[in-house]
PDB file of C-alpha atoms in Angstrom:
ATOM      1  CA  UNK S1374      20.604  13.977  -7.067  1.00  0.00           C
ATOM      2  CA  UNK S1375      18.168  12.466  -4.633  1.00  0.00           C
ATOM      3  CA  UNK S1376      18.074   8.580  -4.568  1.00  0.00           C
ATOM      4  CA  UNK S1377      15.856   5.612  -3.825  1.00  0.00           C
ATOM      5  CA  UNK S1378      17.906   5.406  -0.493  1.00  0.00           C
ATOM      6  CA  UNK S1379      16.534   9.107   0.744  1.00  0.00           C
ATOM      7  CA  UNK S1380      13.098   8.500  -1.099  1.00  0.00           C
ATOM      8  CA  UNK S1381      12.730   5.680   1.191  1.00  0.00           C
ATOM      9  CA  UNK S1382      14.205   7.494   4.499  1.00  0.00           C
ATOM     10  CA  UNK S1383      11.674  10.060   3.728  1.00  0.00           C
ATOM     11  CA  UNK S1384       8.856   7.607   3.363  1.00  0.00           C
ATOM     12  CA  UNK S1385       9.358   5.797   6.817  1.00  0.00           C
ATOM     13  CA  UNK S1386       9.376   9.098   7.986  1.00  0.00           C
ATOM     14  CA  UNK S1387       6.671  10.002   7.142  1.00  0.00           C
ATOM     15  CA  UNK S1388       4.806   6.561   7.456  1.00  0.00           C
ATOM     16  CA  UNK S1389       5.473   6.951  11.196  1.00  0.00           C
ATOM     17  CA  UNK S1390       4.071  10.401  11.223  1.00  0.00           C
ATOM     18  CA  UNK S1391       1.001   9.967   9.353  1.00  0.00           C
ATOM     19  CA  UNK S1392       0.018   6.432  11.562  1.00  0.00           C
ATOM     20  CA  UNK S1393       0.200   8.756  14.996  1.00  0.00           C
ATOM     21  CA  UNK S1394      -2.999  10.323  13.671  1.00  0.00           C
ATOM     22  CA  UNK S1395      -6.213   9.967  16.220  1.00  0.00           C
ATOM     23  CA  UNK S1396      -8.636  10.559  14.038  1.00  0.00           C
ATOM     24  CA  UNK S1397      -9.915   8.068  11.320  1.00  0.00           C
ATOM     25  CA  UNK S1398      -8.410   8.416   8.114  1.00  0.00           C
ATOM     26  CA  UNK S1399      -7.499   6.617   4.316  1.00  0.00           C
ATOM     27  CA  UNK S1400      -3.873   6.413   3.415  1.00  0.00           C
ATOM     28  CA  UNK S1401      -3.116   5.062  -0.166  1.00  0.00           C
ATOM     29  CA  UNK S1402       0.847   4.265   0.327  1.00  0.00           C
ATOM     30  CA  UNK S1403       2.320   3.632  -2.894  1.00  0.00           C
ATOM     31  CA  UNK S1404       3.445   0.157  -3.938  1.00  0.00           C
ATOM     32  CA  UNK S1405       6.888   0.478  -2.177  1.00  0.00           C
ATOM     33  CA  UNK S1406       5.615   0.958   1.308  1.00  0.00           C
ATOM     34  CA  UNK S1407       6.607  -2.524   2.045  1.00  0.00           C
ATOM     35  CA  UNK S1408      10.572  -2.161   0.867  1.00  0.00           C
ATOM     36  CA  UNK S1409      13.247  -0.614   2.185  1.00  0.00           C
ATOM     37  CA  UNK S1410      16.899  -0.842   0.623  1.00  0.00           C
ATOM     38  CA  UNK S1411      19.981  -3.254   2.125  1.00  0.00           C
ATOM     39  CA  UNK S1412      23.602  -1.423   2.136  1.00  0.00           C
ATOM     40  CA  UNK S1413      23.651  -2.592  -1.688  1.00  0.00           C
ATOM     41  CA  UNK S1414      20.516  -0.691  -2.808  1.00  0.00           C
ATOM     42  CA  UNK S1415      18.480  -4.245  -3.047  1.00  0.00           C
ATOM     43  CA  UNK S1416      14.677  -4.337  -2.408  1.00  0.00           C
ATOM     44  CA  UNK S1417      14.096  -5.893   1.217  1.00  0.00           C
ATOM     45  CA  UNK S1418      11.338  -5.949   3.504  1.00  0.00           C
ATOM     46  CA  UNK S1419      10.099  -2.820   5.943  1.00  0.00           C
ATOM     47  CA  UNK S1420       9.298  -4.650   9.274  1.00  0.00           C
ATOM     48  CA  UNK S1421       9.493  -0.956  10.732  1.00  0.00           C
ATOM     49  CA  UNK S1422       6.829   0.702   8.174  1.00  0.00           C
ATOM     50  CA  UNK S1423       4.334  -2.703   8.366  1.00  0.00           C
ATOM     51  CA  UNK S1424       4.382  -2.922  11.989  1.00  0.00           C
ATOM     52  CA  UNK S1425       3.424   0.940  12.040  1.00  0.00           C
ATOM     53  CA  UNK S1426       0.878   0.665   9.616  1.00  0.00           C
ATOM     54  CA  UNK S1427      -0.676  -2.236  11.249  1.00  0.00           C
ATOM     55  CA  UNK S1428      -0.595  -1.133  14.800  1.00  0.00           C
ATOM     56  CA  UNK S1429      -3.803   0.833  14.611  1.00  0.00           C
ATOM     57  CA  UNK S1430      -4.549   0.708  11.291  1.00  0.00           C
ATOM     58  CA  UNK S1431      -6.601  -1.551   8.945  1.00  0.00           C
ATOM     59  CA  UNK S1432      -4.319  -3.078   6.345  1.00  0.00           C
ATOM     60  CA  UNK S1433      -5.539  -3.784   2.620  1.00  0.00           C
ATOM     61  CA  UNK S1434      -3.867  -5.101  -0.111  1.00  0.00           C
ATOM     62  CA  UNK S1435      -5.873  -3.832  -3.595  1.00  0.00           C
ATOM     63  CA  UNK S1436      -4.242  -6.533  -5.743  1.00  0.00           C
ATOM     64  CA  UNK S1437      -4.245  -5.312  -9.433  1.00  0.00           C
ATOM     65  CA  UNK S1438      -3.481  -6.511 -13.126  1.00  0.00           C
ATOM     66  CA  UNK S1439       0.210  -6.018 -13.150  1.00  0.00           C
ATOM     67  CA  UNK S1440      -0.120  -4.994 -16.511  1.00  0.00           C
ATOM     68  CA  UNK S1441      -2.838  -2.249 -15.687  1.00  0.00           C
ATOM     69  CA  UNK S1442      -0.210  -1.077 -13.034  1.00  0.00           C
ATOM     70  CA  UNK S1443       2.753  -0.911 -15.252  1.00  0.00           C
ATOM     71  CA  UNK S1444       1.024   1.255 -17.803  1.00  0.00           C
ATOM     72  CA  UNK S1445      -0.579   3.738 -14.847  1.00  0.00           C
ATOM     73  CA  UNK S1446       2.903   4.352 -13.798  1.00  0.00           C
ATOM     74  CA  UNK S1447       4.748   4.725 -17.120  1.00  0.00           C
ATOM     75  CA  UNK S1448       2.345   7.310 -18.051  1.00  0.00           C
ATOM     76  CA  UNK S1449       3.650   9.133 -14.560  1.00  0.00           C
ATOM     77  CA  UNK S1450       6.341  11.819 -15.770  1.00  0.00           C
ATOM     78  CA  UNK S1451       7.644  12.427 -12.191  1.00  0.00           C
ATOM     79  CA  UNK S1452       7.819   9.003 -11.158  1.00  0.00           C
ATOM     80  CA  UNK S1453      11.173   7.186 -12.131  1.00  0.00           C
ATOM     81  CA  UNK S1454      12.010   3.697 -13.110  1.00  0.00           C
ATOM     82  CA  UNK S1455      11.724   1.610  -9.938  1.00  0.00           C
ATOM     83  CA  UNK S1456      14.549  -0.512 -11.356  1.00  0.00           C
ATOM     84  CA  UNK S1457      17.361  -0.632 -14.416  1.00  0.00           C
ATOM     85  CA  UNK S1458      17.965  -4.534 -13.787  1.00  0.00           C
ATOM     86  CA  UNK S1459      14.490  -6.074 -13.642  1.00  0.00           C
ATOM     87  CA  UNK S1460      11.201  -5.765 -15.200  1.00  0.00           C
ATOM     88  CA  UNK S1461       8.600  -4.164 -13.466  1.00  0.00           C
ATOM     89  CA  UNK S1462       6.436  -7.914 -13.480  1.00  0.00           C
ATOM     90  CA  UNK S1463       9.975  -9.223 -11.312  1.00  0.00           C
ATOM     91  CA  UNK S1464       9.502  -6.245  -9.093  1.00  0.00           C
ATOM     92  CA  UNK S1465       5.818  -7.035  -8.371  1.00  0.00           C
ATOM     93  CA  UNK S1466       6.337 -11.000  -8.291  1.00  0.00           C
ATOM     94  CA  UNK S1467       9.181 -10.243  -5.801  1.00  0.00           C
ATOM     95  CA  UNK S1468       6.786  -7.675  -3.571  1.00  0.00           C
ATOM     96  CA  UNK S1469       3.763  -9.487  -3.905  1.00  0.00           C
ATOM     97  CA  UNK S1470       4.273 -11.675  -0.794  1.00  0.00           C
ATOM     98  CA  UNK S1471       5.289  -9.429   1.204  1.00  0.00           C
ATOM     99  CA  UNK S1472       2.098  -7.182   0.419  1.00  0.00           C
ATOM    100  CA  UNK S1473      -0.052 -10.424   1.464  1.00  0.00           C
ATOM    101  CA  UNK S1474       2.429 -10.336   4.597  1.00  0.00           C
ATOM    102  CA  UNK S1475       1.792  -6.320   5.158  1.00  0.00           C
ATOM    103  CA  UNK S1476      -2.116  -6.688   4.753  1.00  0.00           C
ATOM    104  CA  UNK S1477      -4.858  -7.493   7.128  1.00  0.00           C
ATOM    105  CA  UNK S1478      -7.028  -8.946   3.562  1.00  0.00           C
ATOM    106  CA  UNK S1479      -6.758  -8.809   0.256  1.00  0.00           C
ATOM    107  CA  UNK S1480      -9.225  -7.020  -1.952  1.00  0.00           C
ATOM    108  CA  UNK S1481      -8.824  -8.904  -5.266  1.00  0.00           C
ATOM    109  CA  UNK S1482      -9.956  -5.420  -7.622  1.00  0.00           C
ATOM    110  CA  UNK S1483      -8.388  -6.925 -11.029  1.00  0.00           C
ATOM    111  CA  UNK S1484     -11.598  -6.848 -12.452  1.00  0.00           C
ATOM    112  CA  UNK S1485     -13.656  -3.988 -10.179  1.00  0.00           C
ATOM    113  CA  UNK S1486     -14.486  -0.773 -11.325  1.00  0.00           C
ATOM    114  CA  UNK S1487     -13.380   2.106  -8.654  1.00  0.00           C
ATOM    115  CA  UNK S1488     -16.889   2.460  -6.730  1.00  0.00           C
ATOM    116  CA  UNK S1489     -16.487  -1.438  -6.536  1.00  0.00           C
ATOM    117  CA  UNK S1490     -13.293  -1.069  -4.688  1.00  0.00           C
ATOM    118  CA  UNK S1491     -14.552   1.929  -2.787  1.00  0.00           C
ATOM    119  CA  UNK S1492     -17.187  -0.319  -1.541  1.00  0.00           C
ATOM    120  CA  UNK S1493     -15.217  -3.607  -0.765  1.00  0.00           C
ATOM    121  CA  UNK S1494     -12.256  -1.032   1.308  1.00  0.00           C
ATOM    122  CA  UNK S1495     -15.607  -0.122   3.268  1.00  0.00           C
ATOM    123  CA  UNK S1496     -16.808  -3.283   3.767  1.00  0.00           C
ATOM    124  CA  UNK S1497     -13.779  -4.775   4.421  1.00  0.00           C
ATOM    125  CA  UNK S1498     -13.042  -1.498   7.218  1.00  0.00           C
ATOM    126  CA  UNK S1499     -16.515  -2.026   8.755  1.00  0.00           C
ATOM    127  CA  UNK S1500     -16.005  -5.514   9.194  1.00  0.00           C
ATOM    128  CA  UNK S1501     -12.312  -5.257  10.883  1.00  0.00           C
ATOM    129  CA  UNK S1502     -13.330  -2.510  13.164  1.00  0.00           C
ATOM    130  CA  UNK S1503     -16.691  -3.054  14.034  1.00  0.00           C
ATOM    131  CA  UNK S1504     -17.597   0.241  13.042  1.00  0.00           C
ATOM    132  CA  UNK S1505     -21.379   0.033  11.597  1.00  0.00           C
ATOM    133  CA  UNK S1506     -21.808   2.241   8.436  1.00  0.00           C
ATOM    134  CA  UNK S1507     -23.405   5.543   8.466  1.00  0.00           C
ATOM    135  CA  UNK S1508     -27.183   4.829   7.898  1.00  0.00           C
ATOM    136  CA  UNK S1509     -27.239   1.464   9.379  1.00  0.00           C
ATOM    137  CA  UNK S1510     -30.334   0.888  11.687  1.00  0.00           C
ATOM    138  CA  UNK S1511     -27.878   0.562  14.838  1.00  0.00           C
ATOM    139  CA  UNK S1512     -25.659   3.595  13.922  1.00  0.00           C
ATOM    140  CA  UNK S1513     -25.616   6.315  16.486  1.00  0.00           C
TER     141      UNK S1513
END
């Protein structure tokens, strides 16, 4: 059976792939992005996937309800539990710095509706790359 330890292989893998694009995209990593596993299998930190996610990339952090996240994933029938030992609140309490750490800003979307957050990831991209909006008086 396939692990956490080759789920996360995989994922740097393709982390680095995906970030070699040239052309502008939107890549919603999953809320492990930011681990990888020690010899022991514990949660640490993924210098390696951060640094090549924020090398050319715009960074953003969509914090969320914890609770609202919990219940989106246990309704997910191919995703498995991300731990036996701790709650899934520990797991986010322990990650939570190091997705402030990770992201250029922080969208705080606990209480935004989805076009909300579509417009503040806009905003926020506009604003980090100078890029002016489509239909803005100065846009080519």
């Amino acid at each position: 059976a396939r692990g956490w330890h080759e789920f996360r292989e995989i994922e740097t893998a393709v982390v680095h792939r995906v970030t070699q694009f040239t052309e502008w995209q939107l890549i919603d990593c999953g809320g492990g992005v930011v681990v990888d596993l020690d010899s022991e299998g514990q949660e640490i930190f993924s210098a390696s996937k951060v640094e090549a996610l924020r090398k050319d990339s715009v960074v953003l952090y969509l914090q969320r309800d914890v609770g609202f996240l919990e219940q989106k994933i246990r309704g997910d029938q191919n995703r498995p539990d991300l731990s036996e030992e701790k709650s899934f609140s520990q797991i986010m309490q322990r990650r939570d710095p190091w997705y402030r750490e990770a992201a250029h800003d922080v969208i705080d979307a606990r209480d935004l509706r989805k076009h909300q957050i579509a417009g503040a990831v806009l905003e926020k991209y506009y604003a980090a790359t100078g890029i002016l909006p489509p239909g803005h008086p100065d846009a080519n």
